[in-house]
Coordinates of C-alpha atoms and ligand atoms in Angstrom, one line a residue:
X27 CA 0.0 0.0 0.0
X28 CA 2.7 2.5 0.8
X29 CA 4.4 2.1 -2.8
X30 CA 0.9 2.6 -4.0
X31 CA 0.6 5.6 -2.4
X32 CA 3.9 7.3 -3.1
X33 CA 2.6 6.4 -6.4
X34 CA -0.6 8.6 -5.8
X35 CA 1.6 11.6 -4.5
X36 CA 4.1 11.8 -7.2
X37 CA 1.5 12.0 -9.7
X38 CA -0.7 14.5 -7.8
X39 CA 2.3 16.8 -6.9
X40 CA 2.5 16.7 -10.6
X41 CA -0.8 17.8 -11.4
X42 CA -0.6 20.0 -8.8
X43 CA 2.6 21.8 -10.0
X44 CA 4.2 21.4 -6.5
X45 CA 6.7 18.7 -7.4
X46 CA 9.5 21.2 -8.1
X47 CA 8.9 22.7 -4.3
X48 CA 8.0 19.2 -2.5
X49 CA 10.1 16.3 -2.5
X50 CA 8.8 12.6 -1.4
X51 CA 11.5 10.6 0.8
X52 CA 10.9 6.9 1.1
X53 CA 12.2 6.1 4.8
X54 CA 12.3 2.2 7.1
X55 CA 10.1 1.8 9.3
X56 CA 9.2 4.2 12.2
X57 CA 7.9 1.2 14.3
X58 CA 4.3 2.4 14.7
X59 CA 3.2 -1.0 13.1
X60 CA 0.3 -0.9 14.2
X61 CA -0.5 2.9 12.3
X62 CA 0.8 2.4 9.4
X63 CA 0.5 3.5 6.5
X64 CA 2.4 6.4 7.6
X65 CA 3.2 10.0 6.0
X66 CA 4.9 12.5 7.2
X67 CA 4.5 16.2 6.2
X68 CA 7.7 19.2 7.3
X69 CA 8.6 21.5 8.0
X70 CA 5.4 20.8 10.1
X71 CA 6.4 17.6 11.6
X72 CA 2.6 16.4 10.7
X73 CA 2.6 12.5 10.7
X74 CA -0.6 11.1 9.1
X75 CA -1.2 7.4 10.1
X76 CA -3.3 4.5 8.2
X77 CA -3.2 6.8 5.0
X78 CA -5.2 5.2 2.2
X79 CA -5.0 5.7 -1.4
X80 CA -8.1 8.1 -1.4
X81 CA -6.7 10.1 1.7
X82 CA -3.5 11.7 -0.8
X83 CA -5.9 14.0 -2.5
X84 CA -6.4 15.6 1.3
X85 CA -3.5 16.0 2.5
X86 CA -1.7 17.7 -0.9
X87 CA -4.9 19.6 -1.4
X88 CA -5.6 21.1 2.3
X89 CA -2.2 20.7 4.0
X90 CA 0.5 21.4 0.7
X91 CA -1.5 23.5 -1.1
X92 CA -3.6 25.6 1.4
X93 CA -1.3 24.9 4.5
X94 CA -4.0 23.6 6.5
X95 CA -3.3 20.4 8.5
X96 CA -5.5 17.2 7.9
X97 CA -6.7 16.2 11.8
X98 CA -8.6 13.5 11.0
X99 CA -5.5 11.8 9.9
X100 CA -2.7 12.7 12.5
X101 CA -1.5 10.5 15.1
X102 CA -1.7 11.7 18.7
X103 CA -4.0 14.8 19.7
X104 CA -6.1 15.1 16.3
X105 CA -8.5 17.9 17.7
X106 CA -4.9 20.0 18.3
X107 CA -4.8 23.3 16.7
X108 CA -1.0 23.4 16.9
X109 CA 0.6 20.5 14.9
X110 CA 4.4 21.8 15.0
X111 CA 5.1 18.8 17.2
X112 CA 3.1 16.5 16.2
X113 CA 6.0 13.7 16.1
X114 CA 6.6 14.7 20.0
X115 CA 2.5 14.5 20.6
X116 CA 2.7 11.1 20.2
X117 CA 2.3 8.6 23.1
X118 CA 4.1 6.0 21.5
X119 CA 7.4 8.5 20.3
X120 CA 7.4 10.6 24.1
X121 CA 8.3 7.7 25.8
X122 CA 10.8 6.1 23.9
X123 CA 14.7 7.1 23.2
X124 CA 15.9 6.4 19.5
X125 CA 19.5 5.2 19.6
X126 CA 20.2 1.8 17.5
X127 CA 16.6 3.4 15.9
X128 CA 17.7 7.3 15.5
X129 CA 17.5 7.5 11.6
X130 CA 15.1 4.8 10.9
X131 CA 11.8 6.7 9.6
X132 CA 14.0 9.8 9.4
X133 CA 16.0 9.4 6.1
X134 CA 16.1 7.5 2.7
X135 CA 18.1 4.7 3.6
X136 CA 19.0 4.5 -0.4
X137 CA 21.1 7.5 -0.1
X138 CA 24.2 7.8 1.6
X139 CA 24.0 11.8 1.9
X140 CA 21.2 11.6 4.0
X141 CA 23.1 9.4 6.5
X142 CA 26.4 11.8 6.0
X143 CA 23.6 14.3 7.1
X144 CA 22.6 13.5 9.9
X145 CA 26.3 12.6 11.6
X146 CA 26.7 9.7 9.3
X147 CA 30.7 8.4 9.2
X148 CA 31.8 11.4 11.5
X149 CA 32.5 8.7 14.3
X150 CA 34.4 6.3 11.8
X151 CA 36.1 9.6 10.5
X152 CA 36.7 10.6 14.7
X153 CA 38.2 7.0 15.3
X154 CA 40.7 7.0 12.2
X155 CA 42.0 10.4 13.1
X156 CA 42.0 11.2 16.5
X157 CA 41.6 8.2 18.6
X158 CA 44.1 4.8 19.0
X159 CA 42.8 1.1 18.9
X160 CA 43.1 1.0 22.6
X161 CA 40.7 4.2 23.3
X162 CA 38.1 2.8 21.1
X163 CA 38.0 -0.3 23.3
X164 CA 38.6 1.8 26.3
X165 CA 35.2 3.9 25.1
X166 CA 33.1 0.9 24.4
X167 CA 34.1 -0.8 27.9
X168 CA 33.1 2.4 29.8
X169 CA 30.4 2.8 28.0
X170 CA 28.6 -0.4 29.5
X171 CA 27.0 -1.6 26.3
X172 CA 26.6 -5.2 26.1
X173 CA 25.2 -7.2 23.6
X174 CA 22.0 -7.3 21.9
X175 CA 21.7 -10.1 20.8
X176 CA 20.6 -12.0 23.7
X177 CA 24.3 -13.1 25.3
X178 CA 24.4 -10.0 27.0
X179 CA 28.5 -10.2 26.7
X180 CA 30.2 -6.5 27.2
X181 CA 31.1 -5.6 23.5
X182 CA 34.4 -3.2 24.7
X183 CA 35.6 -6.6 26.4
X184 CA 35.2 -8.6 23.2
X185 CA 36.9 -6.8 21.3
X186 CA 39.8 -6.4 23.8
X187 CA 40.0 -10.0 23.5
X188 CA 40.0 -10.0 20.0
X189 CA 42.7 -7.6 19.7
X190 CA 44.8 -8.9 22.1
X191 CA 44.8 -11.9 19.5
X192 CA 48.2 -11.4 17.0
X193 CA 47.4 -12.9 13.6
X194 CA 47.7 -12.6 9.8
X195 CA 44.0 -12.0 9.4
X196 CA 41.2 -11.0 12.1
X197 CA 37.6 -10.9 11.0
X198 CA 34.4 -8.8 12.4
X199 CA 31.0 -10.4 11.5
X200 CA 27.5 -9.4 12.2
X201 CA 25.0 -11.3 13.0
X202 CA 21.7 -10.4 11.1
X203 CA 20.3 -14.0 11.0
X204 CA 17.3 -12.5 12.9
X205 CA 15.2 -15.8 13.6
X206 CA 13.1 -14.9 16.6
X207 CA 9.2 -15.6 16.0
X208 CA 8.2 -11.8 16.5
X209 CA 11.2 -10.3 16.3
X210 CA 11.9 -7.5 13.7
X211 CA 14.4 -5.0 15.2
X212 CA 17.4 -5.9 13.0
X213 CA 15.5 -5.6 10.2
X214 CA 14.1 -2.3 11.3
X215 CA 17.9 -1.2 11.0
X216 CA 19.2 -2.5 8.0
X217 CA 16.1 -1.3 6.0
X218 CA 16.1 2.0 7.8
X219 CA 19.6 2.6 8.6
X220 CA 22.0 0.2 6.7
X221 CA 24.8 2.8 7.0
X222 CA 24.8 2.6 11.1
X223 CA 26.1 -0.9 10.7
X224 CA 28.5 -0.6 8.2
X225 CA 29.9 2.1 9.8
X226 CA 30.5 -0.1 13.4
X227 CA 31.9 -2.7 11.9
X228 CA 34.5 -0.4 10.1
X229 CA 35.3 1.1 13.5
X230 CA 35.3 -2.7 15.1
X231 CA 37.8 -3.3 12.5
X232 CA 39.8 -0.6 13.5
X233 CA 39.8 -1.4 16.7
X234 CA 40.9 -5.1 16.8
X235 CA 43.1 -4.8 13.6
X236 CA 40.4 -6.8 11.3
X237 CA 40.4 -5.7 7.8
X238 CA 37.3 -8.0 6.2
X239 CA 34.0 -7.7 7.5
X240 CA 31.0 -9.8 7.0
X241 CA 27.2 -9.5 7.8
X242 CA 25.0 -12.6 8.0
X243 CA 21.4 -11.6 7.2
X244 CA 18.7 -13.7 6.7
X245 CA 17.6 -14.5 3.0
X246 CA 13.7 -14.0 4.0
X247 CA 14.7 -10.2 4.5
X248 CA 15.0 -9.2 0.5
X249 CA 14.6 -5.3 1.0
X250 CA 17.4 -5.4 3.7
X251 CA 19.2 -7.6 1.6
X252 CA 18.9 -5.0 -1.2
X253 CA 19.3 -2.0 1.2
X254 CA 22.5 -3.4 2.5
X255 CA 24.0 -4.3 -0.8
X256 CA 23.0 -0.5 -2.2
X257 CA 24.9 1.2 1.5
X258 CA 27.9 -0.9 0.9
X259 CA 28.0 -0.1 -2.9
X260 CA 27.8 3.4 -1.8
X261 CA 30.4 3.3 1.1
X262 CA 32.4 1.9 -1.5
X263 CA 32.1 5.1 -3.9
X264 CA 32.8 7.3 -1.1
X265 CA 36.0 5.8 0.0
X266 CA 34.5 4.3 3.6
X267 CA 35.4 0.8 2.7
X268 CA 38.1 -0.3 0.7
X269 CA 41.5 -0.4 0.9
X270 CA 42.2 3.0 1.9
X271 CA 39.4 4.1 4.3
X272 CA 38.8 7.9 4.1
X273 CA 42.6 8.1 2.6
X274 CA 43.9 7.3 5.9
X275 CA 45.1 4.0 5.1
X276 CA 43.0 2.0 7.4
X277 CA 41.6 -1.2 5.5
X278 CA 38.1 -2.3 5.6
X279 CA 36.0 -4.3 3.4
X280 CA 32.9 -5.7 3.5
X281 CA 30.7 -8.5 2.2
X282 CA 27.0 -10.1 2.7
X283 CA 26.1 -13.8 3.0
X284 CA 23.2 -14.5 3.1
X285 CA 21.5 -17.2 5.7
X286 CA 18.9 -20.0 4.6
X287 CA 16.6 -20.0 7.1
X288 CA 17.7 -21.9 9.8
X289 CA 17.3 -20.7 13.3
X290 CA 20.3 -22.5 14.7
X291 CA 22.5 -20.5 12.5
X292 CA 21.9 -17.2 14.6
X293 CA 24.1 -19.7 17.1
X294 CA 27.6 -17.8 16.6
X295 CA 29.5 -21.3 15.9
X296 CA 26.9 -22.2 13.8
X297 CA 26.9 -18.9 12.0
X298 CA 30.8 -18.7 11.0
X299 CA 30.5 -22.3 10.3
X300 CA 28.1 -21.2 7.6
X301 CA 29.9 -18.6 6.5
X302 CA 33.0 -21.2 5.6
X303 CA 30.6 -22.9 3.4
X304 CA 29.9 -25.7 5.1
X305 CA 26.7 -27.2 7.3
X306 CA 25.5 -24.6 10.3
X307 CA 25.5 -26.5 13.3
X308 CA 27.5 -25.2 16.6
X309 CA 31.0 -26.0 17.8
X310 CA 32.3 -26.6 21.2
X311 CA 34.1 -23.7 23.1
X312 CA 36.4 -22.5 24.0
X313 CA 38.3 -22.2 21.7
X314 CA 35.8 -18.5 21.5
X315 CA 35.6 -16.7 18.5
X316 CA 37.6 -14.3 19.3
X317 CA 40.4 -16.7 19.6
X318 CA 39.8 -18.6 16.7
X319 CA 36.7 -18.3 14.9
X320 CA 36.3 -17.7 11.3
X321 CA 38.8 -20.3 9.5
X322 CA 40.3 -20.4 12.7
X323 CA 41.4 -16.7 12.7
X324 CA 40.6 -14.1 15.6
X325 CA 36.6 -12.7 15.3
X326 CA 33.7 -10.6 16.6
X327 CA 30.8 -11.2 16.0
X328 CA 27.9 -8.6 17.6
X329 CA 24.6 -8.7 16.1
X330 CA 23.0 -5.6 14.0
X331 CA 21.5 -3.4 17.3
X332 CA 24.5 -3.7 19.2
X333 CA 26.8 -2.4 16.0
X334 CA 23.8 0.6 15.6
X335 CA 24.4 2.2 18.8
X336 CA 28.6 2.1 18.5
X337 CA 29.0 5.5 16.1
X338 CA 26.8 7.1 18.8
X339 CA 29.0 6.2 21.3
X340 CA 31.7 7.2 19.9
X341 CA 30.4 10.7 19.2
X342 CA 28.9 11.3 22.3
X343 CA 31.3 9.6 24.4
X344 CA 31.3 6.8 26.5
X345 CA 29.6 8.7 30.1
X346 CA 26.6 9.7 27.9
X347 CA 26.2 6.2 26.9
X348 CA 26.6 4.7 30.2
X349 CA 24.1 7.5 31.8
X350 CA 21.4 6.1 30.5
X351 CA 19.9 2.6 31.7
X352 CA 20.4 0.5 35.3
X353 CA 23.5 -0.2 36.8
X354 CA 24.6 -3.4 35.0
X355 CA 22.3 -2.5 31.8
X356 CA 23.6 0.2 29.9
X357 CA 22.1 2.7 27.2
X358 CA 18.5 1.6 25.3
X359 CA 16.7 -1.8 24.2
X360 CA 14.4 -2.2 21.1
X361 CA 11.5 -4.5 21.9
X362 CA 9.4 -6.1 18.9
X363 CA 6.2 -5.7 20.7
X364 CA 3.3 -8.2 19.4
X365 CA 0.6 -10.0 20.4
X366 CA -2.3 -8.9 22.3
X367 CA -1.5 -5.6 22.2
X368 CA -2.5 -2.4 21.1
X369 CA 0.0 -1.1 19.3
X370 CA 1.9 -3.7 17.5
X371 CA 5.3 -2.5 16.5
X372 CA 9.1 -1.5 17.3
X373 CA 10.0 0.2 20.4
X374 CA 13.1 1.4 21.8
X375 CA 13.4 2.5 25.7
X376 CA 16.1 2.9 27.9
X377 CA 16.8 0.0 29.8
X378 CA 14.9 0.2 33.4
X379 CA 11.7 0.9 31.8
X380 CA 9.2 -1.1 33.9
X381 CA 7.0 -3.9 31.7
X382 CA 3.9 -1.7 32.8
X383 CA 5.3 1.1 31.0
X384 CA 6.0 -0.7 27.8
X385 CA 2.7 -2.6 27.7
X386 CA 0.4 0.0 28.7
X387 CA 2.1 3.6 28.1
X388 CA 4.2 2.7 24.8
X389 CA 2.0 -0.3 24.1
X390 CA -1.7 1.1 24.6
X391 CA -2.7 -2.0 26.5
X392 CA -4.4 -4.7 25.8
X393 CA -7.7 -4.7 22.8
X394 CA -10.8 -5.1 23.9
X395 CA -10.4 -4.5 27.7
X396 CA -9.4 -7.5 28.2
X397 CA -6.8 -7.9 31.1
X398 CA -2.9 -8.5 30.9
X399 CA -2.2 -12.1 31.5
X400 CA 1.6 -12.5 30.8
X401 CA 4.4 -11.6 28.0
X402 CA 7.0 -13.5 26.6
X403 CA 10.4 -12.2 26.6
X404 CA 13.4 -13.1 24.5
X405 CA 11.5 -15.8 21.8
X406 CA 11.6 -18.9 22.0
X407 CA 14.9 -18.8 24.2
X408 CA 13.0 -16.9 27.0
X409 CA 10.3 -17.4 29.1
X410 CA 6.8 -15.7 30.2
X411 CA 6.4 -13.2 32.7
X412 CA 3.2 -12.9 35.0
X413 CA 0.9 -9.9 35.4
X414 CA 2.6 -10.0 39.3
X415 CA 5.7 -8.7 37.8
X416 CA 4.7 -6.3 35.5
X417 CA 6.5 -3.2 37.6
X418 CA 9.8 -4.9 37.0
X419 CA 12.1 -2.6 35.4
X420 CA 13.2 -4.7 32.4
X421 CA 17.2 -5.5 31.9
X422 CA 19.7 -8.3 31.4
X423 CA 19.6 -9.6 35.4
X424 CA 16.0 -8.8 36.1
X425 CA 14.6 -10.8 33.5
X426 CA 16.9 -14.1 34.0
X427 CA 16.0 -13.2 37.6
X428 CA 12.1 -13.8 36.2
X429 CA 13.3 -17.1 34.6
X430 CA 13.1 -15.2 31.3
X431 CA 15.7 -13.5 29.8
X432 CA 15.6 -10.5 27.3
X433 CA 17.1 -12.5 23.9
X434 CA 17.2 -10.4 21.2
X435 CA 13.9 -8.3 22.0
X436 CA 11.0 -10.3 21.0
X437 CA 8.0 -9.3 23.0
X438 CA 4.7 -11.1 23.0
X439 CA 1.8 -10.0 25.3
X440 CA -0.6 -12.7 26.2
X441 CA -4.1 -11.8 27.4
X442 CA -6.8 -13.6 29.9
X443 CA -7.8 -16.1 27.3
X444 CA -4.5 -17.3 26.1
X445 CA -3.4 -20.9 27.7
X446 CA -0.4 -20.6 29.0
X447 CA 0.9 -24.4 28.4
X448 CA -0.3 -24.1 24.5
X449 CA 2.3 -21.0 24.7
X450 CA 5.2 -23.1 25.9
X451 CA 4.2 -25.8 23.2
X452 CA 4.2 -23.4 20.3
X453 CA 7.8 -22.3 21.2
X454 CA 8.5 -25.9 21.6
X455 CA 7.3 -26.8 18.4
X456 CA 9.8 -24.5 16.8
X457 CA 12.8 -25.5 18.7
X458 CA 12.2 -28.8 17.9
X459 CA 11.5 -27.9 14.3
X460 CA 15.0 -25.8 14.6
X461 CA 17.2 -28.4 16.7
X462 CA 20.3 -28.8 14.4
X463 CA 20.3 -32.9 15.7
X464 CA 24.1 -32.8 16.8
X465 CA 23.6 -33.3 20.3
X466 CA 21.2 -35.6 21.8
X467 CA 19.8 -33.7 24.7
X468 CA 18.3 -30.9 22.3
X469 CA 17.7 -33.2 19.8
X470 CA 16.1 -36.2 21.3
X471 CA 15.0 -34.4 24.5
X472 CA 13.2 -31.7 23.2
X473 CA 10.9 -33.5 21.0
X474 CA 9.9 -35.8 24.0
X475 CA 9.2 -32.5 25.6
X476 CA 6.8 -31.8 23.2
X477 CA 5.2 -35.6 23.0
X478 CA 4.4 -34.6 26.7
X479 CA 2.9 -31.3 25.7
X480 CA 0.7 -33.0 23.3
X481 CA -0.7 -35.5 25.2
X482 CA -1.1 -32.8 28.7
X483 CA -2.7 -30.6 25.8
X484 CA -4.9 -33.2 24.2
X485 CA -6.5 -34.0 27.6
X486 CA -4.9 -37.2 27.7
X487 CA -2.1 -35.9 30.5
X488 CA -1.3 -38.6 32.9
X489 CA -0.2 -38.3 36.8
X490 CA 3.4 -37.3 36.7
X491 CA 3.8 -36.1 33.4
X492 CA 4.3 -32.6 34.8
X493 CA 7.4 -33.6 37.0
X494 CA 8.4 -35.7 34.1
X495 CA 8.7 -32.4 31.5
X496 CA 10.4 -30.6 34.6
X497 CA 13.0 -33.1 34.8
X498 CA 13.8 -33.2 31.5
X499 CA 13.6 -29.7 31.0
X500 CA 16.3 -29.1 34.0
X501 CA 18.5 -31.7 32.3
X502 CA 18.1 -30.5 28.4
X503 CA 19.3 -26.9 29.7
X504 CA 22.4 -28.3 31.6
X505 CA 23.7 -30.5 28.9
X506 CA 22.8 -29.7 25.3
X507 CA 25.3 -28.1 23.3
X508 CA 24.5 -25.0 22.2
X509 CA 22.6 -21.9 23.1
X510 CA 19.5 -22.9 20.9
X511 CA 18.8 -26.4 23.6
X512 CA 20.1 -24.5 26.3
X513 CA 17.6 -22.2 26.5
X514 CA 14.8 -24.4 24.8
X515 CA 13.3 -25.6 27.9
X516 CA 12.9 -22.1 29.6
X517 CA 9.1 -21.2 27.8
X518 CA 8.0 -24.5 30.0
X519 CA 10.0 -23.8 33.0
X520 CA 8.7 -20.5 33.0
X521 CA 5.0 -21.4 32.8
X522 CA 5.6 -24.1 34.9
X523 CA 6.9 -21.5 37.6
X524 CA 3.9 -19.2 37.2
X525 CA 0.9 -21.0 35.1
X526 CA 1.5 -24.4 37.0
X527 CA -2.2 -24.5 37.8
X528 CA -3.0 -24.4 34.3
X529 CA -0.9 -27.5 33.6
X530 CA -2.6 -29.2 36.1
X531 CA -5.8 -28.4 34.6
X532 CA -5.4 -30.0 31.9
X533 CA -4.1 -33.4 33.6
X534 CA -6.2 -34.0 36.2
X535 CA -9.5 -31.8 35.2
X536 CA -9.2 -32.6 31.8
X537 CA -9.3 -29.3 30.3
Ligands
SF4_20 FE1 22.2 -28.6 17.7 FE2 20.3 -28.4 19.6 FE3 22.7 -29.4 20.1 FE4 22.5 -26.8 19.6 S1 21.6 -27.8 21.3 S2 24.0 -28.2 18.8 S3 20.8 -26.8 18.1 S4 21.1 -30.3 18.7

């Protein structure tokens, strides 16, 4: 619809002989999901939401012709008279701080000007002329930021590792193999703001002496693909990667491959096994990545949020960064909210923010008045969190604290009528549709998880089936291999913790 609607404006700011004085900009995603299609009209600031087709006429008519704003389409206060802010007058913007998300909805991601524009490359352009290898690490370890992925692992402290390494060839990676059900933030970025994570992992290079970068994105993402593919073109024309870097002879160059689909490939092992061409399935470690990771040569990997908020740090220093946030949680978080909520879409707060605020200030609550049962953090690697801890200010300890854990942002509300033991077996069902097979405690464990499920679901639950699926659970997260069977078992632990009633429903009532 929104292609279809550009459409509709170019050819009506033809016919309307403004299309020498207004110009359209096609921009990623500003996260309102849930509002879209949206259009934004400056100088004002005017954002028009769920824009149709027959709505264009309107708002180049009344608002570009005649300068008179079109209320019944803005977001936020429509009856306002003043619409200068109209951006700021939106519940779902005043709450939130953009960092990884600053430029997405904001500029044409196809251009590289409009990144340059808006502080684009001035922190790769800081780092290669004023600041050492050592500072840059010493900037991203102050500044607190772990990463975003779902590891949590201090970035500054990987790298130090990495660079400690002394090799012929280091590698930095990014992993955009984005795999969560209901998580979109990564592909927010690269659509909206392709140049933010090009311009990390030139400054990651920098820092640990890599001079090849790779990003790992999923195939299922064509117009990040694309995106991507354009900013790195462009970077290339411009001199920021290649083999003289802003003609201060730093190297950097940079290369996509693209994922097939499979979750466990997200796995870092699995992912630079991938990347060497062969099978993705995970590797012991140590040896870490950093050690020996791709071909067996020194690497980071960080996913694509955790590389959008470096050039900020680096611009605005390491103190600003490490203002914002809780104590061991540094900076902001993009949650992919979905589900039973009001408005669907991305959100980005600093870390801290309670639950309740996401849910029902950002979020808008739940539809139909129906009353907050749970949400699910972190995918299928996390777990749900009851209505009891809704005022939990949401960061790295105090969700693994919960039982859940904050992954790479995935956030699903549940509402009074979801069944909380269908929940766990949906996530089940993926992980078991996901397991790579290479270790039998994910592999054969995790489908007899799920034959339990079935049968406790199908009313046909017998005494002791629920201690059974606990025990295994306990077991499957202390021995399978990787990160994907680790973590596996936490959607039934967690519902076990909270929902247990609910399980034994359905065993001994039947239901
Ligand atoms: Fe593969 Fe699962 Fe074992 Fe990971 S835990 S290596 S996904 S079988």
């Amino acid at each position: 619809n929104s292609l279809k609607i550009i459409d509709e404006m170019e050819s009506l700011l033809v016919s309307n002989r403004l299309d020498s004085e207004v110009q359209i900009v096609k921009t990623g995603c500003f996260g309102l999901c849930a509002e879209g299609p949206i259009v934004v009209v400056y100088p004002e600031g005017a954002m028009y939401t769920r824009v149709e087709i027959s709505d264009v006429k309107e708002i180049v008519e009344e608002h570009l012709l005649k300068g008179r704003i079109v209320k019944r389409l803005l977001a936020g206060e429509k009856e306002a008279d003043d619409i200068s802010k109209s951006l700021e007058g939106v519940d779902f913007f005043n709450r939130q701080m953009r960092i990884a998300l600053r430029n997405c909805g904001r500029i044409n991601p196809e251009d590289i000007n409009e990144y340059i524009a808006f502080d684009g490359y001035k922190a790769l352009e800081k780092v290669l002329t004023e600041m050492t290898p050592e500072a840059v690490i010493d900037t991203m370890k102050k500044s607190g930021l772990r990463g975003r992925g779902g590891g949590g692992f201090p970035t500054g402290v990987k790298w130090e590792f990495a660079a400690k390494q002394t090799a012929d060839q280091k590698y930095v990676c990014c992993n955009a193999d984005e795999g969560d059900p209901g998580a979109f933030m990564d592909r927010s970025v690269l659509e909206g703001d392709p140049h933010s994570v090009i311009e990390a992992m030139s400054i990651a290079g920098f820092a640990i002496g890599a001079t090849q970068g790779f990003i790992y994105v999923r195939a299922e993402y064509p117009i990040a693909v694309k995106r991507l593919q354009l900013a790195i073109d462009e970077a290339k024309e411009y001199g920021i990667l290649g083999d003289n870097v802003l003609g201060t002879g730093h190297k950097f160059n940079l290369e996509i491959r693209l994922g097939a689909g499979a979750f466990v490939c997200g796995e870092e092992t699995a992912l630079m096994t991938s990347i060497e061409g062969h099978r993705g399935e995970p590797r012991p470690r140590p040896p870490f990545p950093a050690v020996k990771g791709l071909w067996e040569k020194p690497t980071i990997l960080n996913n694509v949020e955790t590389y959008a908020n470096v050039p900020v740090i680096i611009l605005k220093g390491a103190e600003w960064f490490s203002g914002i946030g809780t104590e061991k949680s540094k900076g902001t978080k993009v949650f992919a909210l979905g589900g039973k909520i009001n408005n669907t879409g991305l959100v980005e707060v600093p870390m801290g923010t309670t639950l309740r605020e996401v849910v029902y200030d950002i979020g808008g609550g739940i539809p139909n008045g129906k009353k907050f049962k749970a949400a699910q953090t972190g995918g299928p690697s996390g777990g749900c969190i009851p209505a009891s801890h809704l005022d939990t200010p949401i960061d790295y300890d105090s969700l693994i604290a919960l039982g859940s854990m904050m992954g790479s942002g995935g956030l699903i509300v549940m509402d009074e009528d979801n069944c909380m033991v269908d929940i766990a077996k949906f996530f089940l069902e993926f992980t078991v549709d996901e397991s790579c097979g290479k270790c039998p405690p994910c592999r054969i464990g995790t489908k007899r998880m799920l034959e339990i499920l079935e049968r406790i679901t199908e009313g046909k639950g017998e005494a002791g089936d629920i201690e059974k699926l606990e025990l295994l659970a306990k077991n499957i997260k202390a021995s399978a291999l990787c990160g994907l069977g680790q973590t596996a078992p936490n959607p039934i632990l967690s519902t076990l913790k909270y929902f247990r009633d609910e399980y034994e429903a359905h065993v001994f009532d039947k239901k």
